[in-house]
mmCIF file of C-alpha atoms and ligand atoms in Angstrom:
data_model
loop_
_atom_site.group_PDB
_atom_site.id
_atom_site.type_symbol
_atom_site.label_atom_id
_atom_site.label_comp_id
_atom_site.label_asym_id
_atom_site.label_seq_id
_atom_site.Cartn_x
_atom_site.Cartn_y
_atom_site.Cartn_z
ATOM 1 C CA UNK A 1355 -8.917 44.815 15.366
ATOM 2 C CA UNK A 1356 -10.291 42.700 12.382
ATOM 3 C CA UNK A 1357 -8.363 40.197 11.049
ATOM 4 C CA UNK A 1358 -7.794 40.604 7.021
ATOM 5 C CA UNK A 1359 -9.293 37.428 5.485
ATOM 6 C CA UNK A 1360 -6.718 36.466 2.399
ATOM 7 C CA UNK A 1361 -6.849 33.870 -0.351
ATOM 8 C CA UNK A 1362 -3.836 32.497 -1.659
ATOM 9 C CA UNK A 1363 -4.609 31.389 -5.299
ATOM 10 C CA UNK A 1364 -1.673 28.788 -6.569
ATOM 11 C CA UNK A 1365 -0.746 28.870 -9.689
ATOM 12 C CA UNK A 1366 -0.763 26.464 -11.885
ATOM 13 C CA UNK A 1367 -3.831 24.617 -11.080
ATOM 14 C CA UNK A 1368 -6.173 23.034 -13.154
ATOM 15 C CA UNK A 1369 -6.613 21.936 -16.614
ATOM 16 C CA UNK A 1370 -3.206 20.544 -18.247
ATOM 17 C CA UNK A 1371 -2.288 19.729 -21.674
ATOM 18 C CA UNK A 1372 -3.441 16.135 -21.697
ATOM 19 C CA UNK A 1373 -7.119 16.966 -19.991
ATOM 20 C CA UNK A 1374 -7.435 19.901 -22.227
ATOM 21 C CA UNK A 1375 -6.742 17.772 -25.136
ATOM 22 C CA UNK A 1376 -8.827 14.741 -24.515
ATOM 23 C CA UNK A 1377 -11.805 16.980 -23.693
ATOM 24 C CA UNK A 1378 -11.688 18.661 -26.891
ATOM 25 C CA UNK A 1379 -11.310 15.500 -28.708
ATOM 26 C CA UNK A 1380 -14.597 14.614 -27.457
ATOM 27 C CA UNK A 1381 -16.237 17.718 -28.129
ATOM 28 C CA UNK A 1382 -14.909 18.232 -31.522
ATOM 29 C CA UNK A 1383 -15.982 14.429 -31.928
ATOM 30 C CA UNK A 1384 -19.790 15.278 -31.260
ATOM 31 C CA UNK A 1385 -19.610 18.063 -33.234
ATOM 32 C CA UNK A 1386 -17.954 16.833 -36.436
ATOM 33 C CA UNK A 1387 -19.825 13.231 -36.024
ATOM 34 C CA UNK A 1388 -22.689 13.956 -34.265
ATOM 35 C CA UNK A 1389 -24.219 12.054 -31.359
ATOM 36 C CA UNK A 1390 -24.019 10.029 -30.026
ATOM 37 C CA UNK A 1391 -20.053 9.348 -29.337
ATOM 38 C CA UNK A 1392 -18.887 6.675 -26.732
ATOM 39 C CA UNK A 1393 -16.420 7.375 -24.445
ATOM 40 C CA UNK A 1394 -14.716 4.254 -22.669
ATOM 41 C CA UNK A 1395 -14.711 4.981 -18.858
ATOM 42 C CA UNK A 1396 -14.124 8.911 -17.622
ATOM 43 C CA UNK A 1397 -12.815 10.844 -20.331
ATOM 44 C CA UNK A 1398 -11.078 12.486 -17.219
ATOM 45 C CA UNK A 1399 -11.894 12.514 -13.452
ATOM 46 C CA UNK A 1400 -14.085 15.420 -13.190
ATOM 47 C CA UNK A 1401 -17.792 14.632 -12.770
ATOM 48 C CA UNK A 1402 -18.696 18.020 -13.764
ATOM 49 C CA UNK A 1403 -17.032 17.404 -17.700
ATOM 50 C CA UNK A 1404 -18.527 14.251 -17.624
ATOM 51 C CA UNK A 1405 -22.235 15.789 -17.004
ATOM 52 C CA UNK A 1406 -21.058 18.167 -19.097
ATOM 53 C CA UNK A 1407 -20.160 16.294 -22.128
ATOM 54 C CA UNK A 1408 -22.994 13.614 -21.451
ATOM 55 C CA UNK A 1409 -25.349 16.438 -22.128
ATOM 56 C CA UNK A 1410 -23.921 16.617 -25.351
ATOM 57 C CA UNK A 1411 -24.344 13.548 -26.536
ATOM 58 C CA UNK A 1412 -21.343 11.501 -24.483
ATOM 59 C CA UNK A 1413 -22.246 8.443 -23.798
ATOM 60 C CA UNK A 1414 -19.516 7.331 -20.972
ATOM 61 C CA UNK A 1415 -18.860 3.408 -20.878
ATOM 62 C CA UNK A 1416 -17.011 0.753 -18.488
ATOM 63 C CA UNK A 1417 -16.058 -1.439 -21.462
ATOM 64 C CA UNK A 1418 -15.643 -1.565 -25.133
ATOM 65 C CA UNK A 1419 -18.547 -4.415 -25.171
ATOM 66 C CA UNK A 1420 -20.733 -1.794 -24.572
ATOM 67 C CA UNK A 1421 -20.577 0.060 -27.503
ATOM 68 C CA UNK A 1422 -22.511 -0.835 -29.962
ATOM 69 C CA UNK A 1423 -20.728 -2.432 -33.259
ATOM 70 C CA UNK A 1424 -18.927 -0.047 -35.987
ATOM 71 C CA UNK A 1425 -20.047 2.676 -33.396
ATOM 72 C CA UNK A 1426 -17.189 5.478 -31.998
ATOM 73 C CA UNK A 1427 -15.664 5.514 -29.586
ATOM 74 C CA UNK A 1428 -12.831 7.684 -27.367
ATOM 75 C CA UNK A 1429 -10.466 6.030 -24.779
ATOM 76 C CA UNK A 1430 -9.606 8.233 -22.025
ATOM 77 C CA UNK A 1431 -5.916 10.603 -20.970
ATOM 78 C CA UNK A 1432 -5.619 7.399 -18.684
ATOM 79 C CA UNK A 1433 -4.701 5.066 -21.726
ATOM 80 C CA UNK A 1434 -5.752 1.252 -22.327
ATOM 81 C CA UNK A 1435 -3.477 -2.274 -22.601
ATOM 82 C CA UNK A 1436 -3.222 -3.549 -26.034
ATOM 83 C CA UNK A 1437 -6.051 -5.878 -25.203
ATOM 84 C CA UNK A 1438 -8.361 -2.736 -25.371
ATOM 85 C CA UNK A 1439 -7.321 -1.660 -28.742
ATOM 86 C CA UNK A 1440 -7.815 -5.601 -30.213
ATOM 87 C CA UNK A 1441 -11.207 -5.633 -28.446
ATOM 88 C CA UNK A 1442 -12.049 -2.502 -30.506
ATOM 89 C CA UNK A 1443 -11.001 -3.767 -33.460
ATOM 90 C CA UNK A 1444 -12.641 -7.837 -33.320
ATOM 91 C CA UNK A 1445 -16.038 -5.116 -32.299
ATOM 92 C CA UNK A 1446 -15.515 -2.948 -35.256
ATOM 93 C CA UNK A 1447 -14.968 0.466 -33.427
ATOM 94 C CA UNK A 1448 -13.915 3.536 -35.035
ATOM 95 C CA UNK A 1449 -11.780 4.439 -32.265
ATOM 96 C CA UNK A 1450 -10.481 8.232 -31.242
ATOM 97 C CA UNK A 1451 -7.089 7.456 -28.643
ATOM 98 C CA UNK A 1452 -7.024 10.274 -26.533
ATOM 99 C CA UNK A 1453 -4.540 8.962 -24.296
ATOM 100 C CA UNK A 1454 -2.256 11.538 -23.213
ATOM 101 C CA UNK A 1455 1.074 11.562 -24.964
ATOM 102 C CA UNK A 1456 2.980 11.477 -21.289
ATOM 103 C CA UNK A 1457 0.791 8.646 -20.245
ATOM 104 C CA UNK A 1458 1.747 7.286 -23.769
ATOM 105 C CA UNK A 1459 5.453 7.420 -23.178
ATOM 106 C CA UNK A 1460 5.705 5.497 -20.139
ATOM 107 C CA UNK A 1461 3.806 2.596 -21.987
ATOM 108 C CA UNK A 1462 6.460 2.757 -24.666
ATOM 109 C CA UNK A 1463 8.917 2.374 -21.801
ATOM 110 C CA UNK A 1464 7.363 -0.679 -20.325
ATOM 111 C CA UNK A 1465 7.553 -2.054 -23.890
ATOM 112 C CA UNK A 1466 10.992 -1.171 -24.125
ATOM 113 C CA UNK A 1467 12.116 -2.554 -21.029
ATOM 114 C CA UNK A 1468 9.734 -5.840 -21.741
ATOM 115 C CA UNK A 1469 11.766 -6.763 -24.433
ATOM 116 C CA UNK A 1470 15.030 -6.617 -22.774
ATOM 117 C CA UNK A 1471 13.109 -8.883 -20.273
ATOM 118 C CA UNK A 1472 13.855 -7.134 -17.231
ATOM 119 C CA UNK A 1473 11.315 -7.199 -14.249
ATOM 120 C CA UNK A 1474 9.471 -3.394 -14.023
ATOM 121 C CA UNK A 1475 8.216 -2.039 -11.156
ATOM 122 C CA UNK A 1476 5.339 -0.101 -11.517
ATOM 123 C CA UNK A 1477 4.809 2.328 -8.604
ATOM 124 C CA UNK A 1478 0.969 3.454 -8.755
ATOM 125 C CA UNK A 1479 -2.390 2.424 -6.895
ATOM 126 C CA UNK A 1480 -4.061 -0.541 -7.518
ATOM 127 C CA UNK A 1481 -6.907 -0.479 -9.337
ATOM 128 C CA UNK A 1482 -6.209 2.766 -11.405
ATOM 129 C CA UNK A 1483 -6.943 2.952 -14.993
ATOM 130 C CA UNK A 1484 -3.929 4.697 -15.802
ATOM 131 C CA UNK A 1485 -1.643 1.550 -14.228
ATOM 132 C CA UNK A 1486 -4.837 -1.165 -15.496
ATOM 133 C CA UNK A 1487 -3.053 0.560 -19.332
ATOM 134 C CA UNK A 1488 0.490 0.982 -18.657
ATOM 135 C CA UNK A 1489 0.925 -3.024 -17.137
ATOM 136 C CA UNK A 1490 -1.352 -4.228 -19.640
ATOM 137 C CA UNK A 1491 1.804 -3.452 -22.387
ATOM 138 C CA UNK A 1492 3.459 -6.203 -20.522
ATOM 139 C CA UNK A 1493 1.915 -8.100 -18.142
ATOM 140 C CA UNK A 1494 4.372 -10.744 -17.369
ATOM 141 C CA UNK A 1495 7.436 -8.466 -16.505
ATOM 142 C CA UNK A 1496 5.339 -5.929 -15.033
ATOM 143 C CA UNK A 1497 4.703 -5.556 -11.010
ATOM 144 C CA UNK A 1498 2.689 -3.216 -8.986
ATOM 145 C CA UNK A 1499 4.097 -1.261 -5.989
ATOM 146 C CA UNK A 1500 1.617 0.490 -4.833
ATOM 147 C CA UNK A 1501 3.428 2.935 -2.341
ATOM 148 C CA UNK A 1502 6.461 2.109 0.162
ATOM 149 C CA UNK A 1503 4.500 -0.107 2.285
ATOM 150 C CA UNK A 1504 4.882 -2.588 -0.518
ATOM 151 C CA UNK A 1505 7.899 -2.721 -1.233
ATOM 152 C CA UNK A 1506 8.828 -5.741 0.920
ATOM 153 C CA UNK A 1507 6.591 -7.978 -0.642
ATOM 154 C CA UNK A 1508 8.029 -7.491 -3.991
ATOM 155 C CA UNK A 1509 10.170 -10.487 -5.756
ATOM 156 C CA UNK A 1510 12.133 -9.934 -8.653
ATOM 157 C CA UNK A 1511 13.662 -12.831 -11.044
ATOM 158 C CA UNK A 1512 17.198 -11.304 -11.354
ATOM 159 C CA UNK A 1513 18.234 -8.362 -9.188
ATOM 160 C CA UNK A 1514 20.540 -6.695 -11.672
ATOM 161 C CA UNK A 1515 17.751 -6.757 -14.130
ATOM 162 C CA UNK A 1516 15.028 -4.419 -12.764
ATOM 163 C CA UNK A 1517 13.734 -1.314 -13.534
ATOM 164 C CA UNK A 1518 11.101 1.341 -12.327
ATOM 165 C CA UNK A 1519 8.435 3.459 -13.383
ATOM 166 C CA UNK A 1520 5.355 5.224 -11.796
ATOM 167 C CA UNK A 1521 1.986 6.109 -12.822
ATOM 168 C CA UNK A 1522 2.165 10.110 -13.897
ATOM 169 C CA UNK A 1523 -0.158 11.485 -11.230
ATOM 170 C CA UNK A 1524 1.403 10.071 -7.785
ATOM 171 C CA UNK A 1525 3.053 12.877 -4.898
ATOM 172 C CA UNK A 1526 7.172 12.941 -5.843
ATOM 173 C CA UNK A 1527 7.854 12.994 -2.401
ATOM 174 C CA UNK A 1528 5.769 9.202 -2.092
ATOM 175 C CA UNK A 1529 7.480 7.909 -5.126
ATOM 176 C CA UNK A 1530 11.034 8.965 -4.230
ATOM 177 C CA UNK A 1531 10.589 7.302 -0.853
ATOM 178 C CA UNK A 1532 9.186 3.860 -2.644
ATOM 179 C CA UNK A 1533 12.050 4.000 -4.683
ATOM 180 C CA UNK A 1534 14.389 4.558 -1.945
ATOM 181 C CA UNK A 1535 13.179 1.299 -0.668
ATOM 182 C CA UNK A 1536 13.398 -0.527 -3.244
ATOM 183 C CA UNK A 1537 16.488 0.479 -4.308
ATOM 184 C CA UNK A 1538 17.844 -0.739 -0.559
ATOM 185 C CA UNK A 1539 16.427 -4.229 -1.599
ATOM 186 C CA UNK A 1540 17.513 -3.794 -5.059
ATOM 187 C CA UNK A 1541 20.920 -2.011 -5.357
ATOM 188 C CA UNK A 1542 21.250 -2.095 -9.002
ATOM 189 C CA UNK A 1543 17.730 -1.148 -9.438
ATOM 190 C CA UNK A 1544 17.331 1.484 -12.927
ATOM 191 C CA UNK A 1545 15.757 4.642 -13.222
ATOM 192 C CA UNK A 1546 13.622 5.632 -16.113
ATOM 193 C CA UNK A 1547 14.995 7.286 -18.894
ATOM 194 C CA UNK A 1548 13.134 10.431 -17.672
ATOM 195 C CA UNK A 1549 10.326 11.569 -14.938
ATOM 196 C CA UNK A 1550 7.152 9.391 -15.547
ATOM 197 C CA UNK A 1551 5.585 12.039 -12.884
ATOM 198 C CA UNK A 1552 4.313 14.437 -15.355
ATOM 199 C CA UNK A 1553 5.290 18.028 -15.448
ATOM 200 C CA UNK A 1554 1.899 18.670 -14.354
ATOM 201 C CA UNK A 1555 1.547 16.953 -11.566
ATOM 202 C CA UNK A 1556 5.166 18.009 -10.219
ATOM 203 C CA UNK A 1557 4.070 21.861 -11.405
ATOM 204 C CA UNK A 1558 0.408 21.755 -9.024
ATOM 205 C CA UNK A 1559 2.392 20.023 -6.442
ATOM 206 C CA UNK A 1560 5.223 23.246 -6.244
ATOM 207 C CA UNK A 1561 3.094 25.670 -5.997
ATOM 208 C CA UNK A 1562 0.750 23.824 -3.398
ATOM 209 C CA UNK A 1563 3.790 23.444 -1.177
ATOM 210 C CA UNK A 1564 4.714 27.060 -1.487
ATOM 211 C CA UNK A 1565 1.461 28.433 -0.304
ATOM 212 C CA UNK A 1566 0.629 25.525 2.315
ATOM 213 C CA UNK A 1567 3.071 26.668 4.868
ATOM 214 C CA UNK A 1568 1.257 30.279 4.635
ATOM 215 C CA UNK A 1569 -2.355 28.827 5.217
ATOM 216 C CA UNK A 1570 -4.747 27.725 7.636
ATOM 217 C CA UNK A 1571 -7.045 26.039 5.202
ATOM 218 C CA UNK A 1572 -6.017 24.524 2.184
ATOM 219 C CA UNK A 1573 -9.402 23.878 -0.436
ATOM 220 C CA UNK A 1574 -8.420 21.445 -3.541
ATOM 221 C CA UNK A 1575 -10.898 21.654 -6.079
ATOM 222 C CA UNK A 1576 -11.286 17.912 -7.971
ATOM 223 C CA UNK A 1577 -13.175 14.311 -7.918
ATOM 224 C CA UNK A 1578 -12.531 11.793 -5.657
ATOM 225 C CA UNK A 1579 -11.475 9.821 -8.152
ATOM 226 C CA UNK A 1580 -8.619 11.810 -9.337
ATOM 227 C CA UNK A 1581 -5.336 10.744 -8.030
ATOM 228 C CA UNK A 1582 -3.792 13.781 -8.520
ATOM 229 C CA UNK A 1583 -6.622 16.014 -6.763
ATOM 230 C CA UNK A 1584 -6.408 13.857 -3.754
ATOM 231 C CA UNK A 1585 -2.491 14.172 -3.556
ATOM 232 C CA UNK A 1586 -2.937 17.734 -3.371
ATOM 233 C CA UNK A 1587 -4.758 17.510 -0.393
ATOM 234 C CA UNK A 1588 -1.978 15.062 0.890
ATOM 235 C CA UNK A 1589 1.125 17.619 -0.161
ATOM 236 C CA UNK A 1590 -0.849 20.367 1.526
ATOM 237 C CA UNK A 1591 -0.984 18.755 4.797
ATOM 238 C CA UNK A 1592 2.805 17.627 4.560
ATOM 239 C CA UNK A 1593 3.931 21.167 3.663
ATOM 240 C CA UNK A 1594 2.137 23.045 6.401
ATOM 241 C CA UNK A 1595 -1.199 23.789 5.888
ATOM 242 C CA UNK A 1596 -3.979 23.891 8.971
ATOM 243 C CA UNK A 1597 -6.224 21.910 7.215
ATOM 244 C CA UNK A 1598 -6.789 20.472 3.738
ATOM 245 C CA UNK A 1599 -10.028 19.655 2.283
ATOM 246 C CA UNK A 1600 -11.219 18.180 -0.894
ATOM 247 C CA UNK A 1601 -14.322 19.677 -2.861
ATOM 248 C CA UNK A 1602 -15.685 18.654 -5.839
ATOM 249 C CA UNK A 1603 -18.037 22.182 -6.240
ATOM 250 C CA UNK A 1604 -18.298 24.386 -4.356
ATOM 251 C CA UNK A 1605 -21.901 22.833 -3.160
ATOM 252 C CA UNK A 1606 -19.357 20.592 -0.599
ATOM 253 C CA UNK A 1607 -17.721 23.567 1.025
ATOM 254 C CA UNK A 1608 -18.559 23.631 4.837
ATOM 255 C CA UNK A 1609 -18.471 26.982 6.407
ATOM 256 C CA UNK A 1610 -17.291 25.453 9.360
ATOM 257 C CA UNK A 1611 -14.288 24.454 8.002
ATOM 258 C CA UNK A 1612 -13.236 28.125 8.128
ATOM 259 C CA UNK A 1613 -13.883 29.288 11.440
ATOM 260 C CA UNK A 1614 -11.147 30.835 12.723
ATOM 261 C CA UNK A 1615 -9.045 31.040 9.699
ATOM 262 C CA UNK A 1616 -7.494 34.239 8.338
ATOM 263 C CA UNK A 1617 -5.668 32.640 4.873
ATOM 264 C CA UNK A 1618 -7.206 29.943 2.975
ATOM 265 C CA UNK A 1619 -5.284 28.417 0.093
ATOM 266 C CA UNK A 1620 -7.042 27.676 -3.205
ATOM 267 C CA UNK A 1621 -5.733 25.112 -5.938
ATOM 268 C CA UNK A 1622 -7.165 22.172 -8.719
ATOM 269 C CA UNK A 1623 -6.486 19.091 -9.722
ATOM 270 C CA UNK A 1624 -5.432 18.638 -13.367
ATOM 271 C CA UNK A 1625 -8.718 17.708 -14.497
ATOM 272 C CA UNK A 1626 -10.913 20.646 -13.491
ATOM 273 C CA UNK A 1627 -11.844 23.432 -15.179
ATOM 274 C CA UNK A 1628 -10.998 27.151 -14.098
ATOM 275 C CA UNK A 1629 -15.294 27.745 -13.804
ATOM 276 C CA UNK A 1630 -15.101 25.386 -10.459
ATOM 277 C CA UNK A 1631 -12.529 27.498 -8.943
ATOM 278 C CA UNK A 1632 -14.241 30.396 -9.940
ATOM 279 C CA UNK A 1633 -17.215 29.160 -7.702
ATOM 280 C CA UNK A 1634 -14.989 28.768 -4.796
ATOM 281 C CA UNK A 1635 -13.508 31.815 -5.281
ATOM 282 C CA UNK A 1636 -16.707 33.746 -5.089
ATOM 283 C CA UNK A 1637 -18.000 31.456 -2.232
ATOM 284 C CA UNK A 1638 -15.204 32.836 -0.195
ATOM 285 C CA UNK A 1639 -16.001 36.381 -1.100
ATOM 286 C CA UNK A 1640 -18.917 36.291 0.246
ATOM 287 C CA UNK A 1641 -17.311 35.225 3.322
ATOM 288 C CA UNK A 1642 -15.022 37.930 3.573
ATOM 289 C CA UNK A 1643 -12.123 36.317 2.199
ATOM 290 C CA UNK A 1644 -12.212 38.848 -0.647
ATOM 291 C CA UNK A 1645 -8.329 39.855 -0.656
ATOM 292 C CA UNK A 1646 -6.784 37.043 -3.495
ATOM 293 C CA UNK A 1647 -3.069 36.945 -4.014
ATOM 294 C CA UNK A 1648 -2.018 34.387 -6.981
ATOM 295 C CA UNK A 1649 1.508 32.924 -5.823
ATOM 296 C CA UNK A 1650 2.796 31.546 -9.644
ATOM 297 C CA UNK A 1651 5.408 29.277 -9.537
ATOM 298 C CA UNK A 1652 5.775 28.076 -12.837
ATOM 299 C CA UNK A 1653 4.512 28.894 -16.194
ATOM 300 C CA UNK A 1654 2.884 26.353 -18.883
ATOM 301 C CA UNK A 1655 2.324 26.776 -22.651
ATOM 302 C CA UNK A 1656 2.091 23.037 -23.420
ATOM 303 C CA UNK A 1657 -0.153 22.041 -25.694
ATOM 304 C CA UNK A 1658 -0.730 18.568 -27.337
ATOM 305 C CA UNK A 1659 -2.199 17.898 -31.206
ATOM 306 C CA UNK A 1660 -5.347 16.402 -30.783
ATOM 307 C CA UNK A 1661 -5.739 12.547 -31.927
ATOM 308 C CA UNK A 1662 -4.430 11.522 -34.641
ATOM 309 C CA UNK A 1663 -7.988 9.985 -35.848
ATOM 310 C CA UNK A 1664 -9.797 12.834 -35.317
ATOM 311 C CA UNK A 1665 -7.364 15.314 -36.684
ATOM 312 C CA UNK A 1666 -7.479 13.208 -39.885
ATOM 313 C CA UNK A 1667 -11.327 13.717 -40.418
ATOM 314 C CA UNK A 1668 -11.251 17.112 -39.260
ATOM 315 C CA UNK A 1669 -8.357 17.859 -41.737
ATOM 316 C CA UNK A 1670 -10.141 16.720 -44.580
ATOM 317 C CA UNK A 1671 -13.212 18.736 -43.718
ATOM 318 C CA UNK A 1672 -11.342 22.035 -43.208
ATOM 319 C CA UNK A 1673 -11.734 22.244 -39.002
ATOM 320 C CA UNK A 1674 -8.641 21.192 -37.909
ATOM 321 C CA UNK A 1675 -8.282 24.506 -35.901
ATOM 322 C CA UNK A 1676 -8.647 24.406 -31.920
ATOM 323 C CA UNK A 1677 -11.519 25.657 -30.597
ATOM 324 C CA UNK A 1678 -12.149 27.678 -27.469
ATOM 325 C CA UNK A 1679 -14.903 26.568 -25.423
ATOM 326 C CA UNK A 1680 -16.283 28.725 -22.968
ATOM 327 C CA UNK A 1681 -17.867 25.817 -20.061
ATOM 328 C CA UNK A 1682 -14.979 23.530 -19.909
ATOM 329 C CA UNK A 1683 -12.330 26.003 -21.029
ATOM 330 C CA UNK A 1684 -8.784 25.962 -20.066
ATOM 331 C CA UNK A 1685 -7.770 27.585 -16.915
ATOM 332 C CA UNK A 1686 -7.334 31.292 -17.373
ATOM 333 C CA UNK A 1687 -4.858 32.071 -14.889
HETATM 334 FE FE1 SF4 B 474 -1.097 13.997 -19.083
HETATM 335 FE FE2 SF4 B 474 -0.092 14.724 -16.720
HETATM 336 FE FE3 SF4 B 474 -2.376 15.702 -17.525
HETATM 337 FE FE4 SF4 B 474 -2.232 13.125 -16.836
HETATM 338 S S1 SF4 B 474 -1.958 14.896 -15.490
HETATM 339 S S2 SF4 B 474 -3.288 13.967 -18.607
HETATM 340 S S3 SF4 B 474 -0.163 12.648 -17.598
HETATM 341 S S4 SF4 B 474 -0.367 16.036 -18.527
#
């Protein structure tokens, strides 16, 4: 008897409201100013928008000292310290912030808890852009914890002064067990004012762990270098699934992977447009896995107002209305 070869399609996946709005900053940038327009490091991490929007006329940079003087320039949904924004202005950029608005509120929390001059403890991964932004707002009361292994090296100046907060991309599950640590070294340890996991991460993260326990294979389309891609593929694993694997098109699929499976699971990272799915998808048909089931577990309508810079110039020329853009468009499901 054959074996009916499923896909389970989770839902939501892909693009959220702060991807979706930083890569139509950039493409309503090139087309209202023309190339080229600078974009300081990954405008998000997904190698195919980046090829995409360097064919444009992006020009991607490390750092603002690369962009030419009085030239343009777009900081990533990440966010950048202060220090970013002052280099800007001692180079003379005309600068688009595209940082997204939830990114945005956690640094206004670090400033907030700054001034009261408690010690914060920023739970993220070393090295990431997003926590590189959110310390920079206040680098000497800030601390990184990156995950629960490091929560015994942490000091703190006064332990009824401390607070925490997390980069918006990490696995729930992680954080809540870092801050159960800490909170056993630090009784009187604060929560946030709200969830600095954004609702899309927490949203890509349900529906992954609904699905997982159904699979044998697991496939998370997004770049290596996006956190919350790569704690897909972690969730996955934790809620059941055979296998997980990570692809970043559907080039990096391996056949093999699939031997023997009946269900394979298919979600995205935040950052990837619904077009890189779609390849998967059809990879898999051809397969035989040509029975897809979408499992929803939540719904999204958020949408952000794009920059405040660009929706300034756009206003006065009459194009302030979004655009829909077939390559990099937002996911369809
Ligand atoms: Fe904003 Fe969350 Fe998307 Fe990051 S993943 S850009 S914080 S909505």
């Amino acid at each position: 008897m054959s074996v009916t070869k499923r896909v389970l399609l989770a839902a939501p996946r892909g693009y959220c409201a702060g991807v979706d709005r930083a890569v139509e900053a950039v493409e309503r940038a090139l087309e209202h100013h023309g190339a080229p327009i600078y974009v300081r490091k990954e405008i998000v991490h997904n190698r195919f928008v980046v090829e995409t929007l360097s064919e444009r006329g992006a020009i991607f940079v490390d750092e603002t000292d690369e962009v030419p003087e009085g030239a343009r320039v777009v900081f990533s949904a990440h966010g950048v310290s202060p220090a970013v924004h002052a280099e800007a202005a001692a180079r003379n950029l005309a600068t688009i912030d595209a940082t997204c608005p939830l990114v945005t509120k956690v640094h206004k929390e670090a400033v907030r808890f700054a001034r009261r001059d408690m010690d914060i403890l920023l739970i993220g991964h070393d090295g990431h852009e997003e926590v590189e932004g959110t310390a920079g707002e206040a680098p000497e009361h800030v601390q990184l914890v990156d995950g629960p292994d490091a929560v015994d090296s942490v000091t703190v100046r006064d332990p009824e002064n401390v607070v925490w907060l997390s980069q918006t991309t990490l696995s729930v599950d992680e954080v809540m067990e870092t801050v159960r640590r800490l909170r056993e070294r630090f009784p009187a340890l604060q929560d946030p004012p709200s969830d600095d996991i954004c609702y899309a991460t927490q949203n890509r993260q349900v529906a992954v762990k609904k699905i997982a326990p159904r699979v044998d294979v697991m496939i998370v389309v997004g770049s290596a270098n996006s956190s919350n891609s790569v704690r897909l593929v972690e969730v996955a694993l934790e809620a059941g699934a055979g296998a997980a694997y990570r692809v970043d098109r559907v080039r990096e699929l391996q056949d093999e992977w699939l031997e023997g499976a009946a269900t394979v699971g298919v979600t995205s990272g935040a950052s990837v447009p619904e077009i890189l799915v779609r390849e998967v998808i059809e990879r898999l048909d051809a397969l035989g896995f040509s029975d897809v089931e979408e499992v929803r577990t939540a719904t999204e309508d958020l949408m952000f107002s794009l920059p405040k810079e660009l929706r300034a110039d756009l206003k006065k020329a009459g194009k302030l209305q979004r655009g829909h853009r077939p390559e990099l468009q937002v996911n369809a499901s």
